[in-house]
Amino acid sequence: MYARKAGTVWEVLAPAKLNLYLDVLGRRPDGFHELETLMAPVRLYDRLQWRAAEAGDDSEFQLDVQAATRMPQHVIPADRRNLVWKAAELLAREAGIAPHGAVTLSKRIPAQAGLGGGSSDAAAALVLLSAAWGFDYPAARLQRLAAELGSDVPFFLAGSTAICRGRGEIVVPVSGIPRLEVVIAVPSEGVATSAAFAALDAPLVAERPAREGDSALASLIARLRRGARASAGRRMFNSLQRVAELLCPAIRRIGTSFASVGCCAHILTGSGSAYFGLMHSARQARRVAALLSSLNLGTIYATATCR
Ligand code: C5P
């Protein structure tokens, strides 16, 4: 994730993510859940732009949200509840200044979909406003701010495929995984992350449970690295899928449709409601996306991981 400047406007692209593997190890005493997940950024982007306030405009900070997909206003607020606004306030407080200028957030990533749109926007806001306001903080300082904003925000700030542990904020980048072609299906009904975790009824664990070695995840990563998609697909997994299917019955219908198209694997991402298939090729992705689009399952994207 990086900021570029065109004229007087700073801009950052905020990718979505997919969970290729998501194991919920248990509920923690702090109410969060201990996770082990493999996340990859995908080529579906929100865009954040920053402009200086116009002369004579004394309002401190402005946020304008332009939604490209169908998104209820209550899900994407354009005020202090938006993570972009929270990121602006947090960064400004850290620097001892007042947040200023106008941010335009152009949304393409569906909300309540497990695609990480809000978290990615928050990470992008930290990068955008650091550049626009002229800060040069070390990565570790921004990572600390990112973790305060949400469990997935540090992953987006790190900017590559990564294993994430803890509540998601402990990020270990994973290199060498080739681009993966995927088809994503997003039903019109979303799933709230907190509702999915609450419905899981996971057993209480200590904050850092003793690990038996990450054999399942390590074996998935090894297969992805050598391009063995079919056997990698058999190791993809999401602990939240069962509860998400109960909260949003459309997910099961999408899964049945993916099962009939012959992809390498198909699972839920995050807490849903988006669901994706790992494809053998870009050609298959385009063909499957066209087929699924004709079935009225929701919004369908043929896309690929970033790296
Ligand atoms: O950290 P974030 O604000 O994205 O989390 C949203 C909600 O998802 C939390 O309030 C919590 O209910 C749930 N969650 C969890 N365990 C995690 C991450 C999120 O229980 N590791």
Tab-separated table of C-alpha atoms and ligand atoms in Angstrom:
chain	number	residue	atom	x	y	z
A	1	MET	CA	0.000	0.000	0.000
A	2	TYR	CA	1.531	3.340	-0.981
A	3	ALA	CA	0.447	6.951	-1.521
A	4	ARG	CA	0.955	8.699	-4.850
A	5	LYS	CA	0.421	12.327	-5.698
A	6	ALA	CA	-1.300	13.617	-8.842
A	7	GLY	CA	-1.248	17.422	-8.895
A	8	THR	CA	-2.469	18.479	-5.473
A	9	VAL	CA	-4.347	15.225	-4.759
A	10	TRP	CA	-2.908	12.325	-2.754
A	11	GLU	CA	-4.311	8.866	-3.530
A	12	VAL	CA	-4.097	5.328	-2.113
A	13	LEU	CA	-5.720	2.139	-3.420
A	14	ALA	CA	-7.105	-0.166	-0.723
A	15	PRO	CA	-7.384	-3.845	-1.796
A	16	ALA	CA	-9.868	-6.418	-0.513
A	17	LYS	CA	-8.602	-9.674	1.059
A	18	LEU	CA	-9.462	-13.335	1.042
A	19	ASN	CA	-8.863	-15.810	3.858
A	20	LEU	CA	-7.375	-18.917	2.229
A	21	TYR	CA	-7.319	-20.578	5.650
A	22	LEU	CA	-8.984	-19.454	8.891
A	23	ASP	CA	-8.770	-21.483	12.086
A	24	VAL	CA	-10.457	-20.051	15.193
A	25	LEU	CA	-8.433	-21.547	18.053
A	26	GLY	CA	-10.780	-20.349	20.804
A	27	ARG	CA	-12.319	-17.432	22.660
A	28	ARG	CA	-9.937	-15.253	24.665
A	29	PRO	CA	-10.493	-13.703	28.076
A	30	ASP	CA	-10.607	-10.243	26.371
A	31	GLY	CA	-13.637	-11.281	24.270
A	32	PHE	CA	-11.735	-11.561	20.980
A	33	HIS	CA	-10.922	-14.896	19.363
A	34	GLU	CA	-7.463	-16.339	18.908
A	35	LEU	CA	-6.904	-16.965	15.192
A	36	GLU	CA	-4.531	-18.535	12.764
A	37	THR	CA	-5.277	-17.362	9.241
A	38	LEU	CA	-3.646	-17.022	5.831
A	39	MET	CA	-4.822	-13.866	4.085
A	40	ALA	CA	-4.103	-12.636	0.579
A	41	PRO	CA	-4.858	-9.174	-0.839
A	42	VAL	CA	-7.010	-9.262	-4.011
A	43	ARG	CA	-7.393	-6.944	-6.993
A	44	LEU	CA	-10.671	-5.401	-5.957
A	45	TYR	CA	-10.032	-1.898	-4.648
A	46	ASP	CA	-11.539	1.005	-2.774
A	47	ARG	CA	-9.874	4.353	-3.553
A	48	LEU	CA	-9.030	7.069	-1.040
A	49	GLN	CA	-8.115	10.600	-2.115
A	50	TRP	CA	-7.082	13.558	-0.002
A	51	ARG	CA	-7.253	17.251	-0.896
A	52	ALA	CA	-6.315	20.247	1.220
A	53	ALA	CA	-9.273	22.251	2.547
A	54	GLU	CA	-10.258	25.128	0.259
A	55	ALA	CA	-9.226	28.617	1.318
A	56	GLY	CA	-11.784	30.033	3.742
A	57	ASP	CA	-13.122	26.567	4.647
A	58	ASP	CA	-12.555	26.332	8.400
A	59	SER	CA	-14.057	22.861	8.938
A	60	GLU	CA	-11.373	20.584	10.330
A	61	PHE	CA	-11.798	17.346	8.422
A	62	GLN	CA	-14.282	16.095	5.839
A	63	LEU	CA	-15.171	12.629	4.603
A	64	ASP	CA	-17.243	11.964	1.500
A	65	VAL	CA	-18.233	8.360	0.733
A	66	GLN	CA	-19.129	7.438	-2.845
A	67	ALA	CA	-20.471	3.900	-3.106
A	68	ALA	CA	-20.084	2.073	-6.419
A	69	THR	CA	-21.889	-1.047	-5.231
A	70	ARG	CA	-25.239	-1.289	-3.480
A	71	MET	CA	-24.447	-0.502	0.133
A	72	PRO	CA	-26.913	0.670	2.724
A	73	GLN	CA	-25.889	4.009	4.217
A	74	HIS	CA	-25.936	2.593	7.762
A	75	VAL	CA	-23.182	0.127	6.831
A	76	ILE	CA	-20.897	2.788	5.290
A	77	PRO	CA	-21.276	5.905	7.438
A	78	ALA	CA	-19.509	9.087	6.288
A	79	ASP	CA	-18.932	10.392	9.812
A	80	ARG	CA	-16.944	9.609	12.970
A	81	ARG	CA	-18.151	5.971	12.904
A	82	ASN	CA	-16.218	5.323	9.680
A	83	LEU	CA	-12.809	3.695	10.250
A	84	VAL	CA	-11.273	6.256	7.862
A	85	TRP	CA	-12.386	9.031	10.176
A	86	LYS	CA	-11.150	7.073	13.221
A	87	ALA	CA	-7.776	6.565	11.509
A	88	ALA	CA	-7.551	10.309	10.795
A	89	GLU	CA	-8.292	11.172	14.425
A	90	LEU	CA	-5.869	8.576	15.767
A	91	LEU	CA	-3.009	9.668	13.488
A	92	ALA	CA	-3.622	13.353	14.193
A	93	ARG	CA	-3.677	12.704	17.964
A	94	GLU	CA	-0.413	10.754	17.667
A	95	ALA	CA	1.160	13.751	15.897
A	96	GLY	CA	-0.442	16.387	18.136
A	97	ILE	CA	-2.248	18.180	15.284
A	98	ALA	CA	-5.894	18.651	14.261
A	99	PRO	CA	-7.039	16.372	11.396
A	100	HIS	CA	-7.525	18.495	8.276
A	101	GLY	CA	-8.378	18.322	4.594
A	102	ALA	CA	-11.051	16.411	2.686
A	103	VAL	CA	-10.983	12.647	2.045
A	104	THR	CA	-13.086	11.047	-0.679
A	105	LEU	CA	-13.618	7.318	-0.199
A	106	SER	CA	-14.802	5.576	-3.385
A	107	LYS	CA	-16.176	2.178	-2.328
A	108	ARG	CA	-16.121	-0.858	-4.586
A	109	ILE	CA	-15.509	-3.509	-1.906
A	110	PRO	CA	-18.850	-4.756	-0.571
A	111	ALA	CA	-19.418	-4.258	3.168
A	112	GLN	CA	-20.180	-7.014	5.706
A	113	ALA	CA	-18.682	-9.491	3.256
A	114	GLY	CA	-15.498	-10.746	4.996
A	115	LEU	CA	-13.470	-8.967	2.303
A	116	GLY	CA	-11.878	-6.561	4.794
A	117	GLY	CA	-13.030	-3.374	3.045
A	118	GLY	CA	-13.384	-1.235	6.181
A	119	SER	CA	-10.046	-2.463	7.584
A	120	SER	CA	-8.287	-1.855	4.275
A	121	ASP	CA	-9.754	1.665	4.132
A	122	ALA	CA	-8.408	2.305	7.654
A	123	ALA	CA	-4.896	1.130	6.704
A	124	ALA	CA	-5.074	3.193	3.502
A	125	ALA	CA	-6.136	6.251	5.517
A	126	LEU	CA	-3.043	5.895	7.740
A	127	VAL	CA	-0.808	5.721	4.648
A	128	LEU	CA	-2.674	8.507	2.807
A	129	LEU	CA	-2.753	10.968	5.685
A	130	SER	CA	0.847	10.230	6.748
A	131	ALA	CA	1.887	11.301	3.231
A	132	ALA	CA	-0.526	14.234	2.959
A	133	TRP	CA	0.333	15.601	6.407
A	134	GLY	CA	4.070	15.051	5.835
A	135	PHE	CA	4.842	12.392	8.477
A	136	ASP	CA	7.561	9.814	8.051
A	137	TYR	CA	6.790	7.377	10.842
A	138	PRO	CA	8.601	4.031	11.003
A	139	ALA	CA	6.479	1.037	9.969
A	140	ALA	CA	6.283	-0.260	13.566
A	141	ARG	CA	4.676	2.995	14.763
A	142	LEU	CA	1.966	2.837	12.076
A	143	GLN	CA	1.442	-0.882	12.803
A	144	ARG	CA	0.700	-0.016	16.441
A	145	LEU	CA	-1.909	2.542	15.350
A	146	ALA	CA	-3.334	0.037	12.845
A	147	ALA	CA	-3.851	-2.592	15.574
A	148	GLU	CA	-5.809	-0.030	17.623
A	149	LEU	CA	-8.189	0.484	14.703
A	150	GLY	CA	-9.085	-3.193	14.131
A	151	SER	CA	-7.822	-6.761	14.031
A	152	ASP	CA	-7.291	-6.881	10.227
A	153	VAL	CA	-5.850	-3.373	9.764
A	154	PRO	CA	-2.158	-4.356	10.390
A	155	PHE	CA	-2.430	-7.014	7.636
A	156	PHE	CA	-3.454	-4.409	5.059
A	157	LEU	CA	-0.724	-2.037	6.187
A	158	ALA	CA	1.877	-4.831	5.748
A	159	GLY	CA	0.516	-5.210	2.218
A	160	SER	CA	1.276	-8.802	1.196
A	161	THR	CA	-0.026	-12.331	1.631
A	162	ALA	CA	0.543	-13.158	5.298
A	163	ILE	CA	-0.156	-15.513	8.160
A	164	CYS	CA	-2.007	-13.547	10.848
A	165	ARG	CA	-2.213	-14.718	14.458
A	166	GLY	CA	-3.387	-13.371	17.798
A	167	ARG	CA	-6.678	-11.588	17.115
A	168	GLY	CA	-5.279	-11.034	13.602
A	169	GLU	CA	-2.797	-8.272	14.388
A	170	ILE	CA	0.365	-10.419	14.529
A	171	VAL	CA	1.367	-10.423	10.854
A	172	VAL	CA	3.997	-12.715	9.312
A	173	PRO	CA	4.427	-12.002	5.566
A	174	VAL	CA	4.540	-15.087	3.321
A	175	SER	CA	6.507	-14.813	0.089
A	176	GLY	CA	6.626	-16.995	-3.006
A	177	ILE	CA	2.931	-17.700	-3.511
A	178	PRO	CA	2.079	-17.132	-7.186
A	179	ARG	CA	-0.951	-15.119	-8.279
A	180	LEU	CA	-4.171	-17.056	-7.643
A	181	GLU	CA	-7.175	-16.691	-9.948
A	182	VAL	CA	-10.437	-16.512	-8.011
A	183	VAL	CA	-14.146	-15.907	-8.449
A	184	ILE	CA	-15.905	-14.125	-5.577
A	185	ALA	CA	-19.671	-14.220	-5.040
A	186	VAL	CA	-21.248	-11.688	-2.669
A	187	PRO	CA	-24.895	-12.236	-1.683
A	188	SER	CA	-26.985	-9.107	-1.113
A	189	GLU	CA	-27.328	-9.946	2.592
A	190	GLY	CA	-24.202	-9.341	4.737
A	191	VAL	CA	-22.894	-10.970	7.941
A	192	ALA	CA	-21.714	-8.829	10.882
A	193	THR	CA	-18.316	-10.122	12.070
A	194	SER	CA	-19.242	-9.797	15.745
A	195	ALA	CA	-22.441	-11.856	15.178
A	196	ALA	CA	-20.525	-14.668	13.458
A	197	PHE	CA	-17.932	-14.903	16.239
A	198	ALA	CA	-20.664	-14.761	18.917
A	199	ALA	CA	-22.607	-17.585	17.216
A	200	LEU	CA	-19.493	-19.782	17.108
A	201	ASP	CA	-19.630	-20.462	20.851
A	202	ALA	CA	-15.903	-21.313	20.873
A	203	PRO	CA	-14.231	-22.665	24.032
A	204	LEU	CA	-12.162	-20.293	26.154
A	205	VAL	CA	-8.409	-20.435	25.506
A	206	ALA	CA	-5.402	-18.716	27.045
A	207	GLU	CA	-4.343	-15.706	24.948
A	208	ARG	CA	-1.406	-17.488	23.359
A	209	PRO	CA	-2.316	-21.191	23.213
A	210	ALA	CA	0.607	-23.613	22.990
A	211	ARG	CA	1.098	-24.583	19.343
A	212	GLU	CA	1.592	-28.105	18.073
A	213	GLY	CA	3.406	-26.787	14.979
A	214	ASP	CA	1.387	-25.442	12.050
A	215	SER	CA	1.326	-28.581	9.952
A	216	ALA	CA	-2.016	-27.944	8.187
A	217	LEU	CA	-1.212	-24.344	7.321
A	218	ALA	CA	2.434	-25.089	6.441
A	219	SER	CA	1.318	-27.823	4.074
A	220	LEU	CA	-1.208	-25.461	2.402
A	221	ILE	CA	1.489	-22.806	1.914
A	222	ALA	CA	3.990	-25.344	0.509
A	223	ARG	CA	1.424	-26.492	-2.073
A	224	LEU	CA	0.431	-22.957	-3.030
A	225	ARG	CA	4.112	-22.061	-3.513
A	226	ARG	CA	4.682	-24.878	-5.967
A	227	GLY	CA	1.441	-24.172	-7.826
A	228	ALA	CA	-0.300	-27.396	-6.741
A	229	ARG	CA	-3.677	-25.689	-6.590
A	230	ALA	CA	-5.877	-28.762	-6.449
A	231	SER	CA	-4.106	-30.296	-3.457
A	232	ALA	CA	-3.761	-26.826	-1.883
A	233	GLY	CA	-7.503	-26.456	-2.327
A	234	ARG	CA	-8.160	-29.567	-0.250
A	235	ARG	CA	-6.352	-27.856	2.655
A	236	MET	CA	-8.275	-24.590	2.504
A	237	PHE	CA	-10.549	-24.193	5.477
A	238	ASN	CA	-12.689	-21.691	7.365
A	239	SER	CA	-13.908	-22.285	10.960
A	240	LEU	CA	-16.588	-19.602	10.570
A	241	GLN	CA	-18.316	-21.101	7.541
A	242	ARG	CA	-20.848	-23.210	9.449
A	243	VAL	CA	-22.159	-20.329	11.579
A	244	ALA	CA	-22.103	-17.885	8.655
A	245	GLU	CA	-24.290	-20.305	6.665
A	246	LEU	CA	-26.802	-20.315	9.538
A	247	LEU	CA	-26.796	-16.496	9.729
A	248	CYS	CA	-27.014	-16.074	5.938
A	249	PRO	CA	-28.680	-19.030	4.148
A	250	ALA	CA	-27.742	-17.618	0.694
A	251	ILE	CA	-24.143	-18.762	1.349
A	252	ARG	CA	-25.042	-22.438	1.135
A	253	ARG	CA	-26.712	-21.938	-2.240
A	254	ILE	CA	-23.584	-20.186	-3.516
A	255	GLY	CA	-21.433	-23.089	-2.224
A	256	THR	CA	-23.612	-25.595	-4.089
A	257	SER	CA	-23.190	-23.574	-7.283
A	258	PHE	CA	-19.391	-23.452	-6.923
A	259	ALA	CA	-19.366	-27.235	-6.283
A	260	SER	CA	-20.862	-27.777	-9.737
A	261	VAL	CA	-18.279	-25.773	-11.732
A	262	GLY	CA	-15.122	-27.826	-11.099
A	263	CYS	CA	-12.854	-25.310	-9.354
A	264	CYS	CA	-9.854	-26.249	-7.136
A	265	ALA	CA	-11.664	-25.290	-3.929
A	266	HIS	CA	-14.432	-23.030	-2.677
A	267	ILE	CA	-14.884	-21.555	0.817
A	268	LEU	CA	-16.195	-18.575	2.758
A	269	THR	CA	-13.831	-15.624	3.323
A	270	GLY	CA	-13.586	-14.264	6.885
A	271	SER	CA	-17.008	-14.235	8.516
A	272	GLY	CA	-18.712	-13.855	5.118
A	273	SER	CA	-21.015	-13.332	3.474
A	274	ALA	CA	-18.655	-13.348	0.454
A	275	TYR	CA	-17.659	-16.777	-0.820
A	276	PHE	CA	-14.932	-17.596	-3.316
A	277	GLY	CA	-13.660	-20.314	-5.598
A	278	LEU	CA	-9.970	-20.931	-6.369
A	279	MET	CA	-9.762	-21.427	-10.131
A	280	HIS	CA	-7.378	-23.426	-12.337
A	281	SER	CA	-6.841	-20.468	-14.706
A	282	ALA	CA	-7.932	-16.924	-15.579
A	283	ARG	CA	-9.921	-18.394	-18.460
A	284	GLN	CA	-11.847	-20.673	-16.115
A	285	ALA	CA	-12.406	-17.708	-13.763
A	286	ARG	CA	-14.025	-15.680	-16.565
A	287	ARG	CA	-16.170	-18.633	-17.656
A	288	VAL	CA	-17.319	-19.454	-14.093
A	289	ALA	CA	-18.016	-15.777	-13.322
A	290	ALA	CA	-20.246	-15.532	-16.407
A	291	LEU	CA	-22.068	-18.719	-15.399
A	292	LEU	CA	-22.594	-17.665	-11.766
A	293	SER	CA	-23.710	-14.179	-12.865
A	294	SER	CA	-26.598	-15.795	-14.738
A	295	LEU	CA	-27.792	-17.599	-11.563
A	296	ASN	CA	-28.810	-14.482	-9.613
A	297	LEU	CA	-26.635	-15.333	-6.588
A	298	GLY	CA	-25.450	-11.770	-5.908
A	299	THR	CA	-22.517	-9.739	-7.206
A	300	ILE	CA	-19.831	-11.835	-8.936
A	301	TYR	CA	-16.180	-10.815	-9.457
A	302	ALA	CA	-13.506	-12.641	-11.496
A	303	THR	CA	-10.241	-11.400	-10.017
A	304	ALA	CA	-6.865	-12.531	-8.627
A	305	THR	CA	-4.642	-12.175	-5.599
A	306	CYS	CA	-2.114	-9.337	-5.674
A	307	ARG	CA	0.979	-11.453	-4.870
B	1	C5P	O1	-11.164	-6.049	15.442
B	1	C5P	P1	-12.435	-5.766	14.741
B	1	C5P	O2	-13.054	-4.467	15.164
B	1	C5P	O3	-12.340	-5.882	13.245
B	1	C5P	O4	-13.455	-6.914	15.177
B	1	C5P	C1	-14.835	-6.833	15.010
B	1	C5P	C2	-15.501	-7.823	15.951
B	1	C5P	O5	-15.248	-9.156	15.524
B	1	C5P	C3	-15.005	-7.754	17.376
B	1	C5P	O6	-15.720	-6.815	18.132
B	1	C5P	C4	-15.255	-9.171	17.869
B	1	C5P	O7	-16.612	-9.328	18.219
B	1	C5P	C5	-15.019	-10.004	16.641
B	1	C5P	N1	-13.651	-10.550	16.555
B	1	C5P	C6	-13.285	-11.579	17.395
B	1	C5P	N2	-12.011	-12.107	17.310
B	1	C5P	C7	-11.139	-11.628	16.414
B	1	C5P	C8	-11.501	-10.577	15.537
B	1	C5P	C9	-12.765	-10.061	15.649
B	1	C5P	O8	-14.078	-12.047	18.230
B	1	C5P	N3	-9.934	-12.170	16.337
